[in-house]
Coordinates of C-alpha atoms in Angstrom, one line a residue:
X1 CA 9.9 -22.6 -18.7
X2 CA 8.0 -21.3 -21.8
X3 CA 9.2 -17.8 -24.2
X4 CA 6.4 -15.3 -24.0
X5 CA 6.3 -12.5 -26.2
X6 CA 4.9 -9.4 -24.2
X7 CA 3.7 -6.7 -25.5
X8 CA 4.0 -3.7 -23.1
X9 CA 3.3 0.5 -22.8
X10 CA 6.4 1.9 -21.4
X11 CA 6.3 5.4 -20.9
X12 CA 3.8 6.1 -23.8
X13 CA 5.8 3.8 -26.5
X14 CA 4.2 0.3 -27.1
X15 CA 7.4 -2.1 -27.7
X16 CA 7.6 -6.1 -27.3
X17 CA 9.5 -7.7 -24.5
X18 CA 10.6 -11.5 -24.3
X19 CA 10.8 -13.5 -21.7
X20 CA 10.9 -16.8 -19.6
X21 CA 7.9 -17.9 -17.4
X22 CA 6.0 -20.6 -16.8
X23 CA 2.6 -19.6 -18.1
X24 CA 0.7 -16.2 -19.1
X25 CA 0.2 -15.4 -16.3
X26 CA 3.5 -15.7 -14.8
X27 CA 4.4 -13.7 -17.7
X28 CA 3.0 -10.6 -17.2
X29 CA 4.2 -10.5 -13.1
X30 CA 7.8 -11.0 -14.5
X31 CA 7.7 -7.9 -17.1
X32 CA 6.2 -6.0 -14.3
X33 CA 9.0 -6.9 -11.7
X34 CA 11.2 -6.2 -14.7
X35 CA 10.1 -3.5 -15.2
X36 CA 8.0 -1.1 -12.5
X37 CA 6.0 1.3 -13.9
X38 CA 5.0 -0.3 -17.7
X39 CA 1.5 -1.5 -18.5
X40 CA 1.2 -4.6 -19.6
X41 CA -1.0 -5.1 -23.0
X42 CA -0.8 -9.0 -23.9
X43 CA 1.3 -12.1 -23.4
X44 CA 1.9 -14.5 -26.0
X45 CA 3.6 -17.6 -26.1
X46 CA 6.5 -18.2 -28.9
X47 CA 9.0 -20.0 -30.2
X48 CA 12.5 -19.7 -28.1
X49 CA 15.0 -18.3 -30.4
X50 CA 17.4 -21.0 -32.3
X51 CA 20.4 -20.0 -30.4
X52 CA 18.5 -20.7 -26.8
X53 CA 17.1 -23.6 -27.8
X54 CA 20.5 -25.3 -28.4
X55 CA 21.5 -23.5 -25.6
X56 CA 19.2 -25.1 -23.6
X57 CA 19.5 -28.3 -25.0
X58 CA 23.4 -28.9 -23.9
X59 CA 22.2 -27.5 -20.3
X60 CA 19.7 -30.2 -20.3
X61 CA 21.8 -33.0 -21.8
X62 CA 24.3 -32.0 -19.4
X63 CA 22.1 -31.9 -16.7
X64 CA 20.8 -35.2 -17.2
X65 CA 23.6 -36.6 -17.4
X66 CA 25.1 -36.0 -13.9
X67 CA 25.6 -39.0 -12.0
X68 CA 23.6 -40.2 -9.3
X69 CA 24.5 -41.7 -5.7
X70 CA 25.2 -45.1 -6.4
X71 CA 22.8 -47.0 -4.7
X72 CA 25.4 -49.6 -2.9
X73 CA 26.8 -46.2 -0.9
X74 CA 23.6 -45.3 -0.3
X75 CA 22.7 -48.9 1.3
X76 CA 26.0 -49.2 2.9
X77 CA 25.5 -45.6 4.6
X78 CA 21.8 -46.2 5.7
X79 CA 23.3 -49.9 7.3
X80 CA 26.0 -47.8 9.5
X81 CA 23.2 -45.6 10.3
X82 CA 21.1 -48.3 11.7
X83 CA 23.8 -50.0 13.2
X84 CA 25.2 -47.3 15.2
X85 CA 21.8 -45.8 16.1
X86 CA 21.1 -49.3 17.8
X87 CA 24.4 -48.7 19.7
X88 CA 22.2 -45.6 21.4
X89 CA 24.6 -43.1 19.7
X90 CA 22.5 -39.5 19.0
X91 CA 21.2 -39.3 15.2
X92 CA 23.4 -35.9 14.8
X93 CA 26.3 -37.8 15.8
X94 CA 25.4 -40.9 14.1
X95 CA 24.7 -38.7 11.1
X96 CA 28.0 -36.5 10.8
X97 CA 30.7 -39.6 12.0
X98 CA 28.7 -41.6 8.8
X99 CA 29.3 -38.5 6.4
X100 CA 32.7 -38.1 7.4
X101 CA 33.9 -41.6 6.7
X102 CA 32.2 -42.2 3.5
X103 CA 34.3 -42.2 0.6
X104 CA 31.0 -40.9 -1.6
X105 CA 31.7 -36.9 -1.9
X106 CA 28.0 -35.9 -2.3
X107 CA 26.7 -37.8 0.2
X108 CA 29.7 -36.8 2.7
X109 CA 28.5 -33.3 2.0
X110 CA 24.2 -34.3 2.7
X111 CA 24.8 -36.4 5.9
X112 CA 26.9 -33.2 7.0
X113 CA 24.1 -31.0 5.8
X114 CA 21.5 -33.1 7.5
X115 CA 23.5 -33.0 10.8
X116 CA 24.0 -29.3 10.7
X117 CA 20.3 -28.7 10.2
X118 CA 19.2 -31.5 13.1
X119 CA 21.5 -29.2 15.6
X120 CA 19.8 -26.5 14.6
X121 CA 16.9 -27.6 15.5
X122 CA 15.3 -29.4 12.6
X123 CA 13.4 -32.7 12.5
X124 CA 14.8 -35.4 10.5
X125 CA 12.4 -35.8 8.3
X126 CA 12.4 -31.8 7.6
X127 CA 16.4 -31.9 7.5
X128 CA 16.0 -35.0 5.1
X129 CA 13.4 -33.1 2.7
X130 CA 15.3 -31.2 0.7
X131 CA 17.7 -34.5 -0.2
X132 CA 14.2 -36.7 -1.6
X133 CA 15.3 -37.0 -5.1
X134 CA 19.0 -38.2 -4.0
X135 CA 17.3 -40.4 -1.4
X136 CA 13.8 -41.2 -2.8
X137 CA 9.9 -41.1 -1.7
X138 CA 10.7 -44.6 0.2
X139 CA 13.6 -43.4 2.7
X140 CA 11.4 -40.1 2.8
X141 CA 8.9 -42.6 4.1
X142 CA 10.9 -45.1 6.6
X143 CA 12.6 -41.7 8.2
X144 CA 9.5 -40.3 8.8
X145 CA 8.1 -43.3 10.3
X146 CA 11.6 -44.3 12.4
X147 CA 11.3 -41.0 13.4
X148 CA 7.1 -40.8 14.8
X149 CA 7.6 -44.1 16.7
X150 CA 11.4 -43.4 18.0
X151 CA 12.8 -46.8 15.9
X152 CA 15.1 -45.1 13.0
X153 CA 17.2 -48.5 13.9
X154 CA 13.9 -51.2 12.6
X155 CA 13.0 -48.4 9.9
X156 CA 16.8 -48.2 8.4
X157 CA 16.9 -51.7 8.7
X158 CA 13.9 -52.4 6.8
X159 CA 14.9 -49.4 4.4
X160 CA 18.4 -50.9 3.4
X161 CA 16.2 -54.6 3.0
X162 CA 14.0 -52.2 0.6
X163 CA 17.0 -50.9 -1.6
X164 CA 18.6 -54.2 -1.5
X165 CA 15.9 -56.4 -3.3
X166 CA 15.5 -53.4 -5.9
X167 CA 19.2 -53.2 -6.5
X168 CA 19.4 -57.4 -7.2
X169 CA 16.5 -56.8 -9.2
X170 CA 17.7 -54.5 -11.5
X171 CA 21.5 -56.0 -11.2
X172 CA 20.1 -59.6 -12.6
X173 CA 17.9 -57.6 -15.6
X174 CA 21.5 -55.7 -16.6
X175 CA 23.3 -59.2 -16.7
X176 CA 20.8 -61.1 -18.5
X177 CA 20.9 -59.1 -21.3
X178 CA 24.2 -58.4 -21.4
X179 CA 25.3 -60.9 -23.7
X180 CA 22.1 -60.8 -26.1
X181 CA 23.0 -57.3 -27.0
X182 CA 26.9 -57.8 -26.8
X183 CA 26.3 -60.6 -29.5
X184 CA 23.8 -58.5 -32.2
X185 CA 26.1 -55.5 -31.8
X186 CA 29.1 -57.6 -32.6
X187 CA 26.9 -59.0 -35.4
X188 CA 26.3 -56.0 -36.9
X189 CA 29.6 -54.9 -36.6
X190 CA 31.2 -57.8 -38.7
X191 CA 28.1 -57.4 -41.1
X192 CA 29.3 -53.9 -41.6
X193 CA 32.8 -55.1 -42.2
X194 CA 31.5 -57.2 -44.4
X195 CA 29.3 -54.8 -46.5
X196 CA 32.7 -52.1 -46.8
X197 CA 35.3 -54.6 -47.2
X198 CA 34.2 -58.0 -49.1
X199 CA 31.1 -56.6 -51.3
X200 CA 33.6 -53.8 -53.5
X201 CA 35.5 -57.0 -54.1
X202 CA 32.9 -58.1 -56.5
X203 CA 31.3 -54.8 -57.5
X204 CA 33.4 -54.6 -60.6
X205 CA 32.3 -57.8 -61.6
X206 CA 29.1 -56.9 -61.1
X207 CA 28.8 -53.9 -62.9
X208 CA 29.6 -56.2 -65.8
X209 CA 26.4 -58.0 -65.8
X210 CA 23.7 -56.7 -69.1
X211 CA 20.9 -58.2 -67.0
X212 CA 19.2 -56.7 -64.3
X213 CA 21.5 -57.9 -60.7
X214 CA 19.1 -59.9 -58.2
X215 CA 17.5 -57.7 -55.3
X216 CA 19.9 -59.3 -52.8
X217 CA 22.7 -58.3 -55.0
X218 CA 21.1 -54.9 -55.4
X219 CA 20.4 -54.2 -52.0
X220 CA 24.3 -55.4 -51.1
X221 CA 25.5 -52.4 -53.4
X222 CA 23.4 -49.9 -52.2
X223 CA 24.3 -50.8 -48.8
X224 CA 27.7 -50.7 -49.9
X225 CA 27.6 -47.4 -51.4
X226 CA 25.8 -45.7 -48.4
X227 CA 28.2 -47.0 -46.1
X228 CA 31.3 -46.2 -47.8
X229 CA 30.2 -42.5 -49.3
X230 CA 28.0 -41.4 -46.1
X231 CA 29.2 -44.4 -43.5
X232 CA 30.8 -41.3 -41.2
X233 CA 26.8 -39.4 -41.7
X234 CA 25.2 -42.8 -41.0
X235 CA 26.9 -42.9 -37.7
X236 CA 26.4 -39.7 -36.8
X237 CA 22.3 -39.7 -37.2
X238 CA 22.5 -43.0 -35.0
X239 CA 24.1 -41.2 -32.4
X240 CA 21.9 -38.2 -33.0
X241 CA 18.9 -40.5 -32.5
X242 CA 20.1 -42.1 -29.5
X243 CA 21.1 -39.1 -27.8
X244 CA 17.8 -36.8 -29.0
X245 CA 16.0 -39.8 -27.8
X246 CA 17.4 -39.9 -24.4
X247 CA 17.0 -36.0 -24.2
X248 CA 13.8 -35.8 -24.9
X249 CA 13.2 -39.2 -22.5
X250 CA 14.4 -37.2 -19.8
X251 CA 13.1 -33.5 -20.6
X252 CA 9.5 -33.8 -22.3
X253 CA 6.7 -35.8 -20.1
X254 CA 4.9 -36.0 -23.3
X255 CA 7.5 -38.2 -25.1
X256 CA 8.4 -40.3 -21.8
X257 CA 4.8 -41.4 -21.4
X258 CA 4.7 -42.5 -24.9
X259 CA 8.0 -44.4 -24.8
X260 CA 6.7 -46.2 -21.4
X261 CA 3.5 -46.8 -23.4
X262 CA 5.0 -48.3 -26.1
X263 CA 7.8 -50.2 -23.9
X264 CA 4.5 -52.4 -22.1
X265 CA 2.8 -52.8 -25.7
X266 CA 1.9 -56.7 -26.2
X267 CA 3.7 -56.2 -29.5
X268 CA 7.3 -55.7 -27.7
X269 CA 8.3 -59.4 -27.4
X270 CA 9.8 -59.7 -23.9
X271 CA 10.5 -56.1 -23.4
X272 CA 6.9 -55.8 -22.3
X273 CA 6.8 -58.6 -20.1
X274 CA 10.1 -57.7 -18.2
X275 CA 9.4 -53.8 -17.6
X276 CA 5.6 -55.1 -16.6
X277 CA 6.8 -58.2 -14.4
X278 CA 9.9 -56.0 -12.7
X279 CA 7.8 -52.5 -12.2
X280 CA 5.4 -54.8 -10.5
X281 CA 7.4 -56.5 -8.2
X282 CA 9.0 -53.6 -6.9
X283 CA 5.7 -51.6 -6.2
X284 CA 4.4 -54.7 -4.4
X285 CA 7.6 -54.9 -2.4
X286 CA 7.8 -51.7 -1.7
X287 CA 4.0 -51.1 -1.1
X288 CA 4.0 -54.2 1.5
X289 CA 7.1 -53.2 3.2
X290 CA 5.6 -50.1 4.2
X291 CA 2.5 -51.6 5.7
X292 CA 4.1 -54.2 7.1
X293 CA 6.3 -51.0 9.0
X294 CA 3.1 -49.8 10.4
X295 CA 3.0 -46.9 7.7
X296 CA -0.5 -45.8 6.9
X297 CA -2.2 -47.7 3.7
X298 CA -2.5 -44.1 1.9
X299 CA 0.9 -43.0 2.2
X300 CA 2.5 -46.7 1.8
X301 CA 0.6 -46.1 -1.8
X302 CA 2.1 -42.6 -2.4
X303 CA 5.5 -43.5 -1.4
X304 CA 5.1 -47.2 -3.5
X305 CA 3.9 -44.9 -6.8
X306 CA 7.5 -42.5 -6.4
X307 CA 9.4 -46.0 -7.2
X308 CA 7.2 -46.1 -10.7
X309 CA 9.6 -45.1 -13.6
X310 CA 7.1 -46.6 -16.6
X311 CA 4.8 -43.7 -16.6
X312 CA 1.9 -45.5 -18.5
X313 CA 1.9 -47.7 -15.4
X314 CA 2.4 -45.0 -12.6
X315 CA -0.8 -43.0 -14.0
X316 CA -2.7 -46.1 -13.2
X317 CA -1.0 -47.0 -9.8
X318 CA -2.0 -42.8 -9.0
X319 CA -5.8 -44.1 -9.6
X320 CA -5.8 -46.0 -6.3
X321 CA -4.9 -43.7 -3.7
X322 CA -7.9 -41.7 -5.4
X323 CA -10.2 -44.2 -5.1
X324 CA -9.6 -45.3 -2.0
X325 CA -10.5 -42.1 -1.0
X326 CA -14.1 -42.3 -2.7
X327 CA -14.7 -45.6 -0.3
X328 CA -13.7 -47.6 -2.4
X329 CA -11.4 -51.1 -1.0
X330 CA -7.7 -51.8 -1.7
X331 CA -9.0 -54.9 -3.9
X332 CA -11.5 -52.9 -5.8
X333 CA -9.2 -49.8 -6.5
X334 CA -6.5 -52.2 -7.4
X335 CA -8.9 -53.9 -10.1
X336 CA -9.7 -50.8 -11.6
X337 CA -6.2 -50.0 -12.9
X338 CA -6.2 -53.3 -14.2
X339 CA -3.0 -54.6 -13.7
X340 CA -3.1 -57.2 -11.1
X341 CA -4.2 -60.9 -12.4
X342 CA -7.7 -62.1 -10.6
X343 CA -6.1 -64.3 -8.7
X344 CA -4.3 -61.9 -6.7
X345 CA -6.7 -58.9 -6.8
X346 CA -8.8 -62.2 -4.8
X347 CA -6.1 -62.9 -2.5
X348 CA -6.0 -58.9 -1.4
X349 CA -9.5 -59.2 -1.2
X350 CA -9.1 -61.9 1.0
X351 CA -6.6 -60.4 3.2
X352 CA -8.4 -57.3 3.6
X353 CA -11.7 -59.0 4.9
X354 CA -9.5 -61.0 7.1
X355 CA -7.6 -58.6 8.9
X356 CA -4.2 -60.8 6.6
X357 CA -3.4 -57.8 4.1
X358 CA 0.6 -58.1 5.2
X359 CA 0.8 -61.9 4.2
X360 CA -1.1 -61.8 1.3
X361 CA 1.0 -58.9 0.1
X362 CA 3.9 -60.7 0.6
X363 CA 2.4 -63.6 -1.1
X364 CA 1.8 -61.3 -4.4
X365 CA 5.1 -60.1 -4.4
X366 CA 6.4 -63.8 -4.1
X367 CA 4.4 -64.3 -6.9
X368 CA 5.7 -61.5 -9.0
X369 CA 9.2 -62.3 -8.1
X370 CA 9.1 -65.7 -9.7
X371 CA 7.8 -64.8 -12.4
X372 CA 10.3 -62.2 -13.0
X373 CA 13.2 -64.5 -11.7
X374 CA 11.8 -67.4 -13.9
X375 CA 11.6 -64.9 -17.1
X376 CA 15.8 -63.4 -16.1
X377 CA 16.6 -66.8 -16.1
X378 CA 15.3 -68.3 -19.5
X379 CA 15.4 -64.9 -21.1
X380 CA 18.7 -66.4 -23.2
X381 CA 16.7 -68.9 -24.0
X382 CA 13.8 -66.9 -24.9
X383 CA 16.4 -64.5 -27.2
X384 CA 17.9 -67.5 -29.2
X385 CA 15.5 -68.0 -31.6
X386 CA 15.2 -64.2 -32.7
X387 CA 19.1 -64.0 -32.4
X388 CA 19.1 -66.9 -34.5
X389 CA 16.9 -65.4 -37.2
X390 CA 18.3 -62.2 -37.2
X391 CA 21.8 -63.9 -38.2
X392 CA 20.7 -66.4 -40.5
X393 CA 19.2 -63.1 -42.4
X394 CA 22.4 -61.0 -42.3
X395 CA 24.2 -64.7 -43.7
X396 CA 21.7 -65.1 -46.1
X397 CA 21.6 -61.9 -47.4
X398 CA 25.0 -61.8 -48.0
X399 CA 25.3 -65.3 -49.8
X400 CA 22.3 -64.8 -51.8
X401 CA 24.0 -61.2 -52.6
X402 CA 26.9 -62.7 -53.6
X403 CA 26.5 -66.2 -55.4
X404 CA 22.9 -65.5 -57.4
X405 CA 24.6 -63.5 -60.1
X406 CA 27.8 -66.3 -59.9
X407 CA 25.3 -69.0 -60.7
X408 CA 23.7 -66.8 -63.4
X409 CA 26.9 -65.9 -65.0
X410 CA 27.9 -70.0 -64.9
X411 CA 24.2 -70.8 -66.6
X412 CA 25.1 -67.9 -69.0
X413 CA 28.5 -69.6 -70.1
X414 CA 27.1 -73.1 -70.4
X415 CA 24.4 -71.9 -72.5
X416 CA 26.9 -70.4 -74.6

């Protein structure tokens, strides 16, 4: 929502009114439902005041912050639901005896919801709609398609298969780089220590000194004197950073797109490689799931694009569906976002022209998935060498810091 500044004619006095909307438009239909009678001059957009701004901002953070379904409830929940729907128990049944003896409070109270609305005569796809962001534009999908051929069983099946391979996925990512950033933030933790505790040690000494200190010396001090007269501001604009960062991550598509940019940039060592290699694995998987389900080609792309978080990437994946629809092949559309290897935009090709596309999709995501498996594995590996250099500078530094004036203060004495 954007602040408008409207400038109105209300009984004969022209006055400004301000106001929420979402475009000029929209502006001038809410100061007339506001209020009846007032003619309506011009709309402009403004700045929010400061107080709604920060106002806004907690709202958001707080927002954003709400936890999600856990996906292992989620999976466990859709398995009972295909289990007991292969028993030949009703879907409303199915649905409220799932809620009820789930130990997950918001999705006790959507499997009720959804049951309520099925008995009142919605579809399950239409009572499922309103739940897609707790749920996602892949269940949306298998639902829908359990539900047109009469097998939710096969769909929920293949949905909780889905969610599982996504939630190893991301579950081998989070541990491999666990320890990489559990050993630089301990590093830099004992560094600090270092800088506050060790360095005033030596600063009378080297205060001292007539000559001019060494720059290792000099940037030692400094350190030292930020940390010990602003170390309490220091932390505080990290965790402003961080959490502005996140905020605006969440809230401003502007900002996330750039982030997701940069994130797949060939200058982010590793970084790029893993959100590229993971982001494509799970479209693939996703993408040949749902044909292999008998879902339309078009709507298997639609609901592949939905499990896209790197929007840099998802514009492109957006272009196919598009394309597709100017005549253009899977293989050919595919090419033009240009993020599939020739190899494999030759194997879709392939499988296209020979009536294979299933297999060879599930021989790209193969492909993909050792790649990604191969880089999760090694990635400690892969890490050492920049962990490695990172500590040898923080040592060095501090030894340099340290024992160059020492040595000049021993020359200075044997000279004398």
């Amino acid at each position: 929502m954007k602040y408008f500044n409207v400038t109105i004619i209300d009984k004969g006095k022209k006055r400004v009114e301000s106001l929420y909307a979402e475009d000029k438009r929209d502006a001038v239909v809410v100061a007339k439902k506001k209020l009846p009678g007032i003619m309506v001059v011009k709309a402009v957009e403004a700045a929010a005041p400061l107080e709604d701004r920060i106002s806004n901002f907690f709202k958001n953070l707080k927002k954003g912050s709400r936890k999600k379904v856990p996906l292992q409830d989620k999976i466990a929940t859709i398995r009972q639901i295909a289990v007991m729907t292969d028993a030949g128990i009703a879907i409303n049944e199915t649905l409220t005896e799932v809620g009820e003896n789930t130990t997950n409070q918001t999705l006790r109270d959507i499997y009720l919801a959804i049951s309520s609305d099925i008995n009142a005569g919605k579809s399950m796809t239409a009572a499922f709609e309103p739940y897609r962001e707790d749920f996602g534009h892949v269940a949306m999908a298998m639902t829908e398609l359990g539900e047109r051929t009469g097998n939710i069983t096969g769909a929920y099946h293949t949905l909780a298969d889905i969610l599982e391979n996504l939630r190893d996925n991301t579950a081998k990512f989070k541990k491999a780089i666990r320890s990489p950033i559990i050993t630089l933030v301990a590093m830099g933790i004992a560094f600090t220590i270092l800088i506050m505790v060790v360095v005033p040690k030596f600063k009378g000494i080297f205060e001292k000194f007539k000559t001019e200190l060494p720059i290792p010396t000099q940037i030692l001090l400094k350190l030292e004197h930020i940390l010990n007269n602003y170390g309490l501001f220091v932390l505080g604009g990290l965790i402003l950073i961080i959490v502005s960062i996140q905020y605006f991550y969440k809230n401003s598509k502007e900002f996330k797109y750039y982030m997701d940019k940069l994130m797949i940039h060939p200058k982010f060592y590793l970084i790029n490689e893993a959100v590229y290699l993971s982001t494509m694995y799970n479209y693939t998987l996703v993408f040949g799931e749902l044909v292999k389900a008998g879902i339309p080609v078009a709507e298997a792309l639609d609901s592949s694009v939905g499990m896209v978080t790197n929007s840099a990437m998802k514009e492109k994946f957006k272009t196919v569906n598009a394309n597709i629809g100017r005549g253009m092949s899977l293989g050919e559309a595919f090419q033009i976002t240009g993020l599939f290897e020739n190899m494999l935009l030759q194997m879709i090709k392939a499988g296209e022209k020979g009536g294979q596309l299933e297999t060879m999709l599930d021989k790209v995501t193969g492909y993909y998935h050792r790649k990604f498996a191969d880089l999760i594995d090694n990635l400690s590996s892969y890490i050492e060498p920049i962990m490695m250099f990172f500590i040898a500078g923080l040592v060095l530094l501090m030894a340099l810091g340290i024992f160059m004036p020492m040595w000049d203060l021993g020359k200075a004495v044997k000279g004398g």
